[in-house]
């Protein structure tokens, strides 16, 4: 189950226009399931707030270059799977040689999608996977770049706790912090 079709279209459009300052969500989603209809009604879904085990959460999805700098960002509610946003972020970028990701991105659909575009998938397999894919361990060591990048973002209290109610304001804060700490510093 992926995000609603309108969510994917909104993310694509906002990524084409540069850093997503609209929060990747416009509030015009054609959600059919009752829980999503309730979120849209209260405005939480349109502001990238989802309910999960830990409470009300937001996920920041980022793509970084080899120098720890954010090159693409999207916000989704916390209960949307990480893997649903990966193709949208990759489409927004210039072609790349490889995608280094964690086990959460280990799915045959994503691997096939990457293979079609001649992108090397450096993704470790889940423990329950029956088909074992080879892993370029030397390349996978560079995944710490994205972890460090998130660590630097979360050093800013405003980003770590999300004080902002509006997704637009939160995305603006992320863009400002990323610019100051990664592009200018």
Coordinates of N, CA, C and O in Angstrom, one line a residue:
X1 N 0.8 -1.2 0.0 CA 0.0 0.0 0.0 C 0.9 1.2 0.0 O 1.7 1.4 0.8
X2 N 0.7 2.1 -1.0 CA 1.5 3.3 -1.1 C 0.7 4.5 -0.6 O -0.4 4.4 -0.2
X3 N 1.3 5.7 -0.8 CA 0.6 6.9 -0.4 C -0.5 7.1 -1.5 O -0.5 6.6 -2.5
X4 N -1.5 7.9 -1.1 CA -2.5 8.3 -2.1 C -1.9 8.8 -3.4 O -0.9 9.5 -3.4
X5 N -2.5 8.6 -4.5 CA -2.0 9.0 -5.8 C -1.7 10.5 -5.8 O -0.7 11.0 -6.3
X6 N -2.6 11.3 -5.2 CA -2.4 12.8 -5.2 C -1.2 13.2 -4.4 O -0.5 14.1 -4.8
X7 N -0.9 12.5 -3.4 CA 0.3 12.7 -2.6 C 1.6 12.6 -3.4 O 2.4 13.4 -3.4
X8 N 1.6 11.5 -4.2 CA 2.8 11.2 -5.1 C 2.9 12.4 -6.1 O 4.0 12.8 -6.4
X9 N 1.8 12.8 -6.7 CA 1.8 13.9 -7.7 C 2.3 15.2 -7.0 O 3.1 15.9 -7.6
X10 N 1.8 15.5 -5.8 CA 2.2 16.7 -5.1 C 3.7 16.7 -4.8 O 4.4 17.7 -5.0
X11 N 4.2 15.5 -4.4 CA 5.7 15.4 -4.1 C 6.5 15.6 -5.4 O 7.5 16.4 -5.4
X12 N 6.1 15.0 -6.5 CA 6.8 15.2 -7.7 C 6.8 16.6 -8.2 O 7.9 17.1 -8.5
X13 N 5.7 17.3 -8.1 CA 5.6 18.7 -8.6 C 6.5 19.6 -7.7 O 7.2 20.4 -8.2
X14 N 6.4 19.4 -6.4 CA 7.2 20.3 -5.5 C 8.7 20.0 -5.6 O 9.5 20.9 -5.4
X15 N 9.1 18.8 -5.9 CA 10.5 18.5 -6.0 C 11.1 19.0 -7.3 O 12.2 19.4 -7.3
X16 N 10.3 19.1 -8.3 CA 10.7 19.7 -9.6 C 11.0 21.1 -9.4 O 11.9 21.7 -10.1
X17 N 10.3 21.8 -8.5 CA 10.5 23.2 -8.3 C 11.7 23.6 -7.4 O 11.8 24.7 -6.9
X18 N 12.5 22.6 -7.0 CA 13.6 22.9 -6.1 C 13.3 22.3 -4.7 O 12.6 21.3 -4.6
X19 N 13.8 22.9 -3.7 CA 13.5 22.4 -2.3 C 12.1 22.5 -2.0 O 11.5 23.6 -2.3
X20 N 11.5 21.5 -1.5 CA 10.0 21.5 -1.3 C 9.6 22.4 -0.1 O 9.7 22.0 1.0
X21 N 9.2 23.6 -0.4 CA 8.9 24.5 0.7 C 7.4 24.4 1.0 O 6.9 25.1 1.9
X22 N 6.6 23.6 0.2 CA 5.2 23.5 0.5 C 4.9 22.3 1.4 O 3.8 22.0 1.8
X23 N 6.0 21.6 1.8 CA 5.8 20.5 2.7 C 5.4 19.2 2.0 O 5.0 18.2 2.6
X24 N 5.4 19.2 0.7 CA 5.1 18.0 -0.1 C 3.6 17.6 0.0 O 3.3 16.6 -0.6
X25 N 2.8 18.4 0.6 CA 1.4 18.0 0.8 C 0.6 19.2 0.6 O 0.9 20.3 1.1
X26 N -0.5 19.1 -0.2 CA -1.3 20.3 -0.4 C -2.7 20.3 0.3 O -3.4 21.2 0.2
X27 N -3.1 19.1 0.8 CA -4.4 19.0 1.5 C -5.5 18.7 0.5 O -6.6 18.7 0.9
X28 N -5.2 18.4 -0.8 CA -6.2 18.1 -1.7 C -6.2 16.7 -2.1 O -6.5 16.3 -3.2
X29 N -5.9 15.8 -1.2 CA -5.7 14.4 -1.5 C -7.1 13.7 -1.6 O -8.0 14.0 -0.8
X30 N -7.2 12.8 -2.5 CA -8.4 12.0 -2.7 C -8.3 10.7 -1.9 O -8.1 9.6 -2.4
X31 N -8.3 10.8 -0.6 CA -8.1 9.7 0.3 C -9.4 9.0 0.5 O -10.4 9.6 0.8
X32 N -9.4 7.7 0.3 CA -10.7 6.9 0.4 C -10.8 6.2 1.7 O -11.9 5.9 2.1
X33 N -9.7 5.8 2.4 CA -9.9 5.0 3.6 C -10.4 5.9 4.8 O -10.0 7.1 4.8
X34 N -11.2 5.4 5.7 CA -11.7 6.2 6.8 C -10.6 6.9 7.6 O -10.8 8.1 7.9
X35 N -9.5 6.2 8.0 CA -8.5 7.0 8.8 C -8.0 8.2 8.1 O -7.8 9.2 8.7
X36 N -7.7 8.0 6.8 CA -7.1 9.2 6.0 C -8.1 10.3 5.9 O -7.7 11.4 5.9
X37 N -9.4 9.9 5.7 CA -10.4 11.0 5.6 C -10.4 11.8 6.9 O -10.6 13.0 6.9
X38 N -10.3 11.1 8.0 CA -10.3 11.8 9.3 C -9.1 12.8 9.5 O -9.3 13.9 9.9
X39 N -7.9 12.3 9.0 CA -6.8 13.2 9.1 C -7.0 14.4 8.2 O -6.6 15.5 8.6
X40 N -7.5 14.2 7.0 CA -7.7 15.3 6.1 C -8.6 16.3 6.7 O -8.5 17.5 6.6
X41 N -9.7 15.8 7.3 CA -10.7 16.6 7.9 C -10.1 17.5 9.0 O -10.4 18.7 9.0
X42 N -9.2 17.0 9.8 CA -8.6 17.8 10.9 C -7.4 18.5 10.4 O -6.8 19.3 11.1
X43 N -6.9 18.2 9.2 CA -5.8 19.0 8.7 C -4.4 18.3 9.0 O -3.4 18.9 8.6
X44 N -4.4 17.3 9.8 CA -3.1 16.7 10.2 C -2.4 16.1 9.0 O -1.2 16.3 8.8
X45 N -3.1 15.4 8.1 CA -2.4 14.7 7.0 C -1.9 15.8 6.1 O -0.8 15.6 5.5
X46 N -2.6 16.9 5.9 CA -2.1 17.9 4.9 C -0.9 18.6 5.5 O -0.2 19.3 4.8
X47 N -0.7 18.5 6.8 CA 0.5 19.2 7.4 C 1.6 18.2 7.8 O 2.4 18.4 8.6
X48 N 1.5 17.0 7.1 CA 2.5 15.9 7.3 C 2.6 15.5 8.7 O 3.7 15.3 9.2
X49 N 1.5 15.3 9.4 CA 1.5 14.7 10.7 C 0.7 13.4 10.7 O -0.5 13.4 10.2
X50 N 1.3 12.3 11.1 CA 0.6 11.1 11.1 C 0.7 10.4 12.5 O 1.6 10.7 13.3
X51 N -0.3 9.6 12.8 CA -0.3 8.9 14.0 C 0.3 7.5 13.9 O 0.0 6.7 13.0
X52 N 1.3 7.2 14.7 CA 2.0 5.9 14.8 C 2.1 5.5 16.2 O 1.6 6.1 17.1
X53 N 2.9 4.4 16.5 CA 3.0 3.9 17.8 C 3.6 4.9 18.8 O 3.3 5.0 20.0
X54 N 4.5 5.8 18.3 CA 5.1 6.8 19.1 C 4.3 8.0 19.3 O 4.8 9.0 20.0
X55 N 3.1 8.1 18.7 CA 2.3 9.3 18.8 C 2.2 10.0 17.5 O 2.4 9.4 16.4
X56 N 2.1 11.3 17.5 CA 1.9 12.1 16.3 C 3.3 12.4 15.8 O 4.1 13.1 16.5
X57 N 3.6 12.0 14.5 CA 5.0 12.1 14.0 C 5.0 12.6 12.6 O 4.0 12.5 11.9
X58 N 6.2 13.1 12.2 CA 6.5 13.5 10.8 C 7.8 12.9 10.4 O 8.7 12.8 11.2
X59 N 7.9 12.4 9.2 CA 9.2 11.9 8.7 C 9.8 12.9 7.7 O 9.1 13.4 6.8
X60 N 11.1 13.1 7.8 CA 11.9 13.9 6.9 C 12.6 12.9 6.0 O 13.4 12.1 6.5
X61 N 12.3 12.9 4.7 CA 13.0 12.1 3.7 C 14.0 12.9 3.0 O 13.7 14.0 2.4
X62 N 15.3 12.5 3.0 CA 16.3 13.3 2.4 C 17.2 12.5 1.5 O 17.4 11.3 1.7
X63 N 17.7 13.1 0.5 CA 18.8 12.5 -0.4 C 20.0 13.5 -0.2 O 19.8 14.7 -0.2
X64 N 21.1 12.9 0.0 CA 22.4 13.7 0.2 C 23.4 13.3 -0.8 O 23.4 12.2 -1.4
X65 N 24.2 14.3 -1.2 CA 25.3 14.0 -2.1 C 26.5 13.4 -1.3 O 26.4 13.2 -0.1
X66 N 27.6 13.2 -2.0 CA 28.8 12.6 -1.4 C 29.5 13.5 -0.4 O 30.3 13.0 0.4
X67 N 29.1 14.8 -0.3 CA 29.7 15.7 0.6 C 28.8 16.1 1.8 O 28.9 17.1 2.3
X68 N 27.8 15.2 2.1 CA 26.9 15.4 3.3 C 25.9 16.5 3.1 O 25.3 17.0 4.1
X69 N 25.7 17.0 1.9 CA 24.7 18.1 1.7 C 23.4 17.6 1.2 O 23.3 16.7 0.3
X70 N 22.3 18.1 1.7 CA 21.0 17.7 1.3 C 20.8 18.3 -0.2 O 21.0 19.4 -0.5
X71 N 20.3 17.4 -1.0 CA 20.0 17.8 -2.4 C 18.5 17.6 -2.7 O 18.0 18.2 -3.7
X72 N 17.8 16.8 -1.9 CA 16.3 16.7 -2.1 C 15.7 16.4 -0.7 O 16.3 15.6 0.0
X73 N 14.5 17.0 -0.4 CA 13.9 16.8 0.8 C 12.4 16.7 0.6 O 11.8 17.3 -0.3
X74 N 11.7 15.8 1.4 CA 10.3 15.7 1.3 C 9.8 15.4 2.8 O 10.5 14.7 3.5
X75 N 8.6 15.8 3.1 CA 8.0 15.6 4.4 C 6.8 14.7 4.1 O 6.0 14.9 3.2
X76 N 6.6 13.7 5.0 CA 5.4 12.9 5.0 C 4.9 12.6 6.4 O 5.7 12.8 7.3
X77 N 3.7 12.2 6.6 CA 3.2 11.8 7.9 C 4.1 10.6 8.4 O 4.6 9.8 7.6
X78 N 4.2 10.4 9.7 CA 5.0 9.4 10.2 C 4.6 8.0 9.9 O 5.4 7.1 10.0
X79 N 3.4 7.8 9.5 CA 2.9 6.4 9.3 C 3.0 6.0 7.8 O 2.5 5.0 7.4
X80 N 3.6 6.8 6.9 CA 3.9 6.5 5.5 C 5.2 5.8 5.4 O 6.2 6.3 6.0
X81 N 5.3 4.7 4.7 CA 6.5 4.0 4.6 C 7.6 4.8 3.9 O 7.3 5.5 2.9
X82 N 8.8 4.6 4.3 CA 10.0 5.3 3.7 C 10.1 5.0 2.2 O 10.4 5.9 1.4
X83 N 9.9 3.8 1.9 CA 10.2 3.3 0.5 C 9.3 3.9 -0.5 O 9.6 4.0 -1.7
X84 N 8.1 4.4 -0.1 CA 7.2 5.0 -1.1 C 7.7 6.3 -1.6 O 7.3 6.8 -2.7
X85 N 8.5 7.0 -0.9 CA 9.0 8.3 -1.3 C 10.3 8.2 -2.1 O 10.7 9.1 -2.8
X86 N 11.0 7.1 -2.0 CA 12.4 7.0 -2.6 C 12.3 7.2 -4.1 O 13.1 8.0 -4.6
X87 N 11.4 6.5 -4.9 CA 11.4 6.8 -6.3 C 11.1 8.3 -6.7 O 11.6 8.8 -7.6
X88 N 10.2 8.9 -5.9 CA 9.9 10.3 -6.1 C 11.1 11.2 -5.9 O 11.3 12.1 -6.7
X89 N 11.9 11.0 -4.9 CA 13.1 11.8 -4.7 C 14.1 11.5 -5.7 O 14.8 12.4 -6.2
X90 N 14.3 10.2 -6.1 CA 15.3 9.9 -7.2 C 14.9 10.5 -8.5 O 15.8 10.9 -9.3
X91 N 13.6 10.6 -8.8 CA 13.1 11.2 -10.1 C 13.5 12.7 -10.1 O 13.7 13.2 -11.2
X92 N 13.5 13.3 -9.0 CA 13.7 14.7 -8.9 C 15.2 15.1 -9.1 O 15.5 16.3 -9.4
X93 N 16.1 14.1 -9.0 CA 17.5 14.4 -9.1 C 18.0 14.1 -10.4 O 17.4 13.4 -11.2
X94 N 19.2 14.6 -10.7 CA 20.0 14.2 -11.9 C 20.3 12.7 -11.7 O 20.4 12.2 -10.6
X95 N 20.5 12.0 -12.8 CA 20.8 10.6 -12.8 C 22.0 10.3 -11.9 O 23.0 11.1 -11.9
X96 N 22.0 9.3 -11.1 CA 23.0 8.9 -10.2 C 23.5 7.5 -10.5 O 22.8 6.7 -11.1
X97 N 24.7 7.1 -10.0 CA 25.2 5.8 -10.2 C 24.8 4.8 -9.2 O 24.6 3.6 -9.6
X98 N 24.6 5.2 -8.0 CA 24.2 4.2 -7.0 C 23.3 4.8 -5.9 O 23.4 6.0 -5.7
X99 N 22.5 4.0 -5.3 CA 21.7 4.4 -4.2 C 22.1 3.6 -3.0 O 22.0 2.4 -3.0
X100 N 22.6 4.3 -1.9 CA 23.0 3.6 -0.7 C 21.9 3.9 0.3 O 21.6 5.0 0.6
X101 N 21.2 2.8 0.8 CA 20.1 2.9 1.7 C 20.1 1.8 2.7 O 20.9 0.9 2.6
X102 N 19.3 2.0 3.7 CA 19.2 1.0 4.8 C 18.2 -0.1 4.5 O 17.6 -0.1 3.4
X103 N 18.1 -1.1 5.4 CA 17.2 -2.2 5.2 C 15.8 -1.9 4.9 O 15.0 -2.7 4.3
X104 N 15.3 -0.8 5.4 CA 13.9 -0.4 5.2 C 13.6 -0.2 3.7 O 12.4 -0.3 3.3
X105 N 14.6 0.0 2.8 CA 14.4 0.1 1.4 C 14.6 -1.2 0.6 O 14.6 -1.2 -0.6
X106 N 14.7 -2.3 1.3 CA 14.9 -3.6 0.7 C 13.6 -4.1 0.2 O 12.8 -4.8 0.9
X107 N 13.2 -3.9 -1.1 CA 12.0 -4.4 -1.7 C 12.3 -4.7 -3.2 O 13.1 -4.0 -3.8
X108 N 11.8 -5.8 -3.7 CA 12.0 -6.1 -5.1 C 11.5 -5.1 -6.0 O 12.2 -4.8 -7.0
X109 N 10.4 -4.4 -5.7 CA 9.9 -3.4 -6.6 C 10.9 -2.2 -6.7 O 11.2 -1.7 -7.8
X110 N 11.5 -1.8 -5.6 CA 12.5 -0.7 -5.7 C 13.7 -1.2 -6.4 O 14.3 -0.4 -7.2
X111 N 14.2 -2.4 -6.1 CA 15.4 -2.9 -6.8 C 15.2 -3.0 -8.3 O 16.0 -2.7 -9.1
X112 N 14.0 -3.4 -8.7 CA 13.7 -3.5 -10.2 C 13.6 -2.1 -10.8 O 14.1 -1.9 -11.9
X113 N 13.0 -1.2 -10.1 CA 13.0 0.2 -10.5 C 14.4 0.8 -10.7 O 14.6 1.5 -11.7
X114 N 15.2 0.5 -9.8 CA 16.6 1.0 -9.9 C 17.4 0.3 -11.0 O 18.1 1.0 -11.7
X115 N 17.2 -1.0 -11.2 CA 17.8 -1.7 -12.3 C 17.4 -1.2 -13.6 O 18.2 -1.1 -14.5
X116 N 16.1 -0.8 -13.8 CA 15.7 -0.2 -15.1 C 16.4 1.1 -15.4 O 16.6 1.4 -16.6
X117 N 16.8 1.8 -14.4 CA 17.4 3.1 -14.6 C 18.9 3.0 -14.5 O 19.6 4.0 -14.4
X118 N 19.5 1.8 -14.4 CA 20.9 1.5 -14.3 C 21.5 2.2 -13.1 O 22.6 2.8 -13.2
X119 N 20.8 2.1 -12.0 CA 21.3 2.6 -10.7 C 21.7 1.4 -9.8 O 20.8 0.5 -9.6
X120 N 22.9 1.3 -9.3 CA 23.3 0.2 -8.4 C 22.6 0.4 -7.1 O 22.7 1.4 -6.4
X121 N 22.0 -0.7 -6.6 CA 21.3 -0.7 -5.3 C 22.3 -1.2 -4.3 O 22.6 -2.4 -4.3
X122 N 22.7 -0.4 -3.4 CA 23.6 -0.8 -2.3 C 22.7 -0.8 -1.0 O 22.6 0.1 -0.3
X123 N 21.9 -1.9 -0.9 CA 20.9 -2.0 0.1 C 21.1 -3.4 0.7 O 20.9 -4.4 0.0
X124 N 21.3 -3.5 2.0 CA 21.4 -4.8 2.7 C 20.1 -5.5 2.7 O 19.0 -4.8 2.8
X125 N 20.1 -6.8 2.6 CA 18.8 -7.5 2.6 C 18.3 -7.7 4.1 O 19.1 -7.7 5.0
X126 N 17.0 -7.8 4.2 CA 16.4 -8.0 5.5 C 16.7 -9.5 5.9 O 17.0 -10.3 5.1
X127 N 16.6 -9.7 7.2 CA 16.9 -11.0 7.7 C 15.9 -12.1 7.2 O 16.3 -13.3 7.1
X128 N 14.7 -11.7 6.9 CA 13.7 -12.7 6.5 C 13.7 -12.9 5.0 O 12.8 -13.6 4.5
X129 N 14.6 -12.2 4.2 CA 14.5 -12.3 2.8 C 15.0 -13.7 2.3 O 16.0 -14.2 2.8
X130 N 14.3 -14.3 1.4 CA 14.7 -15.6 0.8 C 15.7 -15.5 -0.3 O 16.6 -16.3 -0.4
X131 N 15.6 -14.4 -1.1 CA 16.6 -14.1 -2.2 C 17.6 -13.2 -1.6 O 17.3 -12.1 -1.2
X132 N 18.9 -13.7 -1.6 CA 20.0 -12.9 -1.1 C 20.6 -12.1 -2.2 O 21.1 -12.7 -3.2
X133 N 20.6 -10.8 -2.1 CA 21.3 -10.0 -3.2 C 22.7 -9.7 -2.7 O 22.9 -9.5 -1.5
X134 N 23.6 -9.5 -3.6 CA 25.0 -9.2 -3.2 C 25.0 -7.7 -2.7 O 24.3 -6.9 -3.2
X135 N 25.9 -7.5 -1.8 CA 26.0 -6.1 -1.2 C 27.5 -5.6 -1.3 O 28.4 -6.3 -1.0
X136 N 27.6 -4.5 -1.9 CA 28.9 -3.8 -2.1 C 29.2 -3.2 -0.7 O 28.9 -2.1 -0.4
X137 N 29.9 -3.9 0.1 CA 30.2 -3.5 1.5 C 31.1 -2.2 1.6 O 30.9 -1.4 2.4
X138 N 32.0 -2.1 0.6 CA 32.8 -0.9 0.6 C 32.0 0.3 0.3 O 32.2 1.4 1.0
X139 N 31.1 0.2 -0.6 CA 30.2 1.4 -0.9 C 29.2 1.6 0.3 O 28.9 2.8 0.6
X140 N 28.7 0.5 0.9 CA 27.8 0.7 2.0 C 28.3 1.4 3.2 O 27.6 2.0 4.0
X141 N 29.6 1.3 3.4 CA 30.3 2.1 4.5 C 30.0 3.6 4.4 O 30.0 4.3 5.4
X142 N 29.7 4.1 3.2 CA 29.5 5.5 3.1 C 28.1 5.9 3.5 O 27.7 7.1 3.5
X143 N 27.2 5.0 3.9 CA 25.9 5.3 4.4 C 25.9 6.2 5.6 O 25.0 6.9 6.0
X144 N 27.0 6.2 6.3 CA 27.1 7.0 7.5 C 27.0 8.5 7.2 O 26.7 9.3 8.0
X145 N 27.2 8.8 5.9 CA 27.1 10.2 5.5 C 25.7 10.7 5.8 O 25.5 11.8 6.3
X146 N 24.7 10.0 5.4 CA 23.3 10.4 5.6 C 22.9 10.4 7.1 O 22.2 11.3 7.6
X147 N 23.5 9.5 7.9 CA 23.3 9.5 9.3 C 23.9 10.7 10.0 O 23.3 11.3 10.9
X148 N 25.1 11.1 9.6 CA 25.7 12.3 10.1 C 24.9 13.5 9.7 O 24.7 14.5 10.5
X149 N 24.4 13.5 8.4 CA 23.6 14.7 8.0 C 22.3 14.8 8.8 O 22.0 16.0 9.2
X150 N 21.7 13.7 9.1 CA 20.5 13.8 10.0 C 20.9 14.2 11.4 O 20.2 15.0 12.1
X151 N 22.0 13.8 11.9 CA 22.5 14.2 13.2 C 22.7 15.7 13.3 O 22.4 16.4 14.2
X152 N 23.3 16.3 12.2 CA 23.5 17.7 12.2 C 22.2 18.5 12.1 O 22.0 19.5 12.7
X153 N 21.2 17.9 11.4 CA 19.9 18.6 11.3 C 19.3 18.6 12.7 O 18.7 19.6 13.1
X154 N 19.3 17.4 13.4 CA 18.7 17.3 14.6 C 19.4 18.0 15.8 O 18.8 18.1 16.9
X155 N 20.6 18.5 15.5 CA 21.2 19.4 16.5 C 20.4 20.7 16.7 O 20.6 21.3 17.8
X156 N 19.7 21.0 15.7 CA 18.9 22.2 15.8 C 17.6 21.9 16.5 O 16.8 21.0 16.0
X157 N 17.3 22.4 17.7 CA 16.1 22.0 18.5 C 14.8 22.2 17.7 O 13.9 21.4 17.9
X158 N 14.7 23.2 16.9 CA 13.5 23.5 16.2 C 13.2 22.3 15.2 O 12.0 22.0 15.0
X159 N 14.2 21.7 14.6 CA 14.0 20.6 13.7 C 13.7 19.3 14.5 O 12.9 18.5 14.1
X160 N 14.5 19.1 15.6 CA 14.3 17.8 16.3 C 12.9 17.7 17.0 O 12.4 16.6 17.0
X161 N 12.3 18.8 17.4 CA 11.1 18.7 18.1 C 9.8 19.1 17.3 O 8.7 18.9 17.7
X162 N 10.0 19.7 16.1 CA 9.0 20.2 15.3 C 8.0 21.1 16.1 O 6.8 20.7 16.4
X163 N 8.4 22.3 16.3 CA 7.5 23.2 17.0 C 6.4 23.8 16.0 O 5.4 24.2 16.4
X164 N 6.7 23.7 14.7 CA 5.9 24.4 13.8 C 4.6 23.5 13.5 O 4.7 22.3 13.3
X165 N 3.5 24.2 13.4 CA 2.2 23.5 13.1 C 2.1 23.3 11.6 O 1.6 22.2 11.2
X166 N 2.6 24.2 10.8 CA 2.4 24.2 9.4 C 3.6 23.5 8.8 O 4.8 23.8 9.1
X167 N 3.3 22.6 7.8 CA 4.4 21.9 7.1 C 5.3 22.9 6.3 O 6.5 22.7 6.2
X168 N 4.7 24.0 5.8 CA 5.5 25.0 5.1 C 6.5 25.6 6.0 O 7.7 25.8 5.5
X169 N 6.2 25.9 7.2 CA 7.1 26.5 8.1 C 8.2 25.6 8.5 O 9.4 25.9 8.6
X170 N 7.8 24.3 8.7 CA 8.8 23.3 9.1 C 9.8 23.0 7.9 O 11.0 22.9 8.2
X171 N 9.3 23.0 6.7 CA 10.2 22.8 5.5 C 11.1 24.0 5.4 O 12.3 23.9 5.0
X172 N 10.6 25.2 5.7 CA 11.4 26.4 5.6 C 12.6 26.3 6.6 O 13.7 26.7 6.3
X173 N 12.2 25.8 7.8 CA 13.3 25.7 8.8 C 14.3 24.7 8.4 O 15.5 24.9 8.6
X174 N 13.9 23.6 7.8 CA 14.8 22.5 7.4 C 15.7 23.1 6.3 O 16.9 22.9 6.3
X175 N 15.1 23.8 5.3 CA 15.9 24.4 4.2 C 16.9 25.4 4.8 O 18.1 25.5 4.3
X176 N 16.5 26.2 5.8 CA 17.4 27.2 6.4 C 18.6 26.5 7.1 O 19.7 26.9 6.9
X177 N 18.2 25.5 7.9 CA 19.3 24.8 8.6 C 20.2 24.1 7.7 O 21.4 24.1 7.9
X178 N 19.7 23.5 6.7 CA 20.5 22.7 5.7 C 21.4 23.7 5.0 O 22.6 23.4 4.7
X179 N 20.9 24.9 4.6 CA 21.7 25.9 3.9 C 22.9 26.4 4.8 O 24.0 26.4 4.4
X180 N 22.5 26.7 6.0 CA 23.5 27.3 6.9 C 24.6 26.2 7.3 O 25.8 26.5 7.3
X181 N 24.1 25.0 7.7 CA 25.0 24.1 8.2 C 25.8 23.2 7.2 O 26.9 22.8 7.5
X182 N 25.2 23.1 6.0 CA 25.8 22.2 5.1 C 26.3 22.9 3.8 O 27.3 22.5 3.3
X183 N 25.6 23.8 3.3 CA 26.1 24.5 2.1 C 27.0 25.7 2.3 O 27.9 25.9 1.6
X184 N 26.8 26.4 3.4 CA 27.6 27.6 3.7 C 28.8 27.2 4.6 O 29.8 27.9 4.6
X185 N 28.6 26.2 5.5 CA 29.6 25.9 6.5 C 30.7 25.0 6.1 O 31.1 24.6 5.2

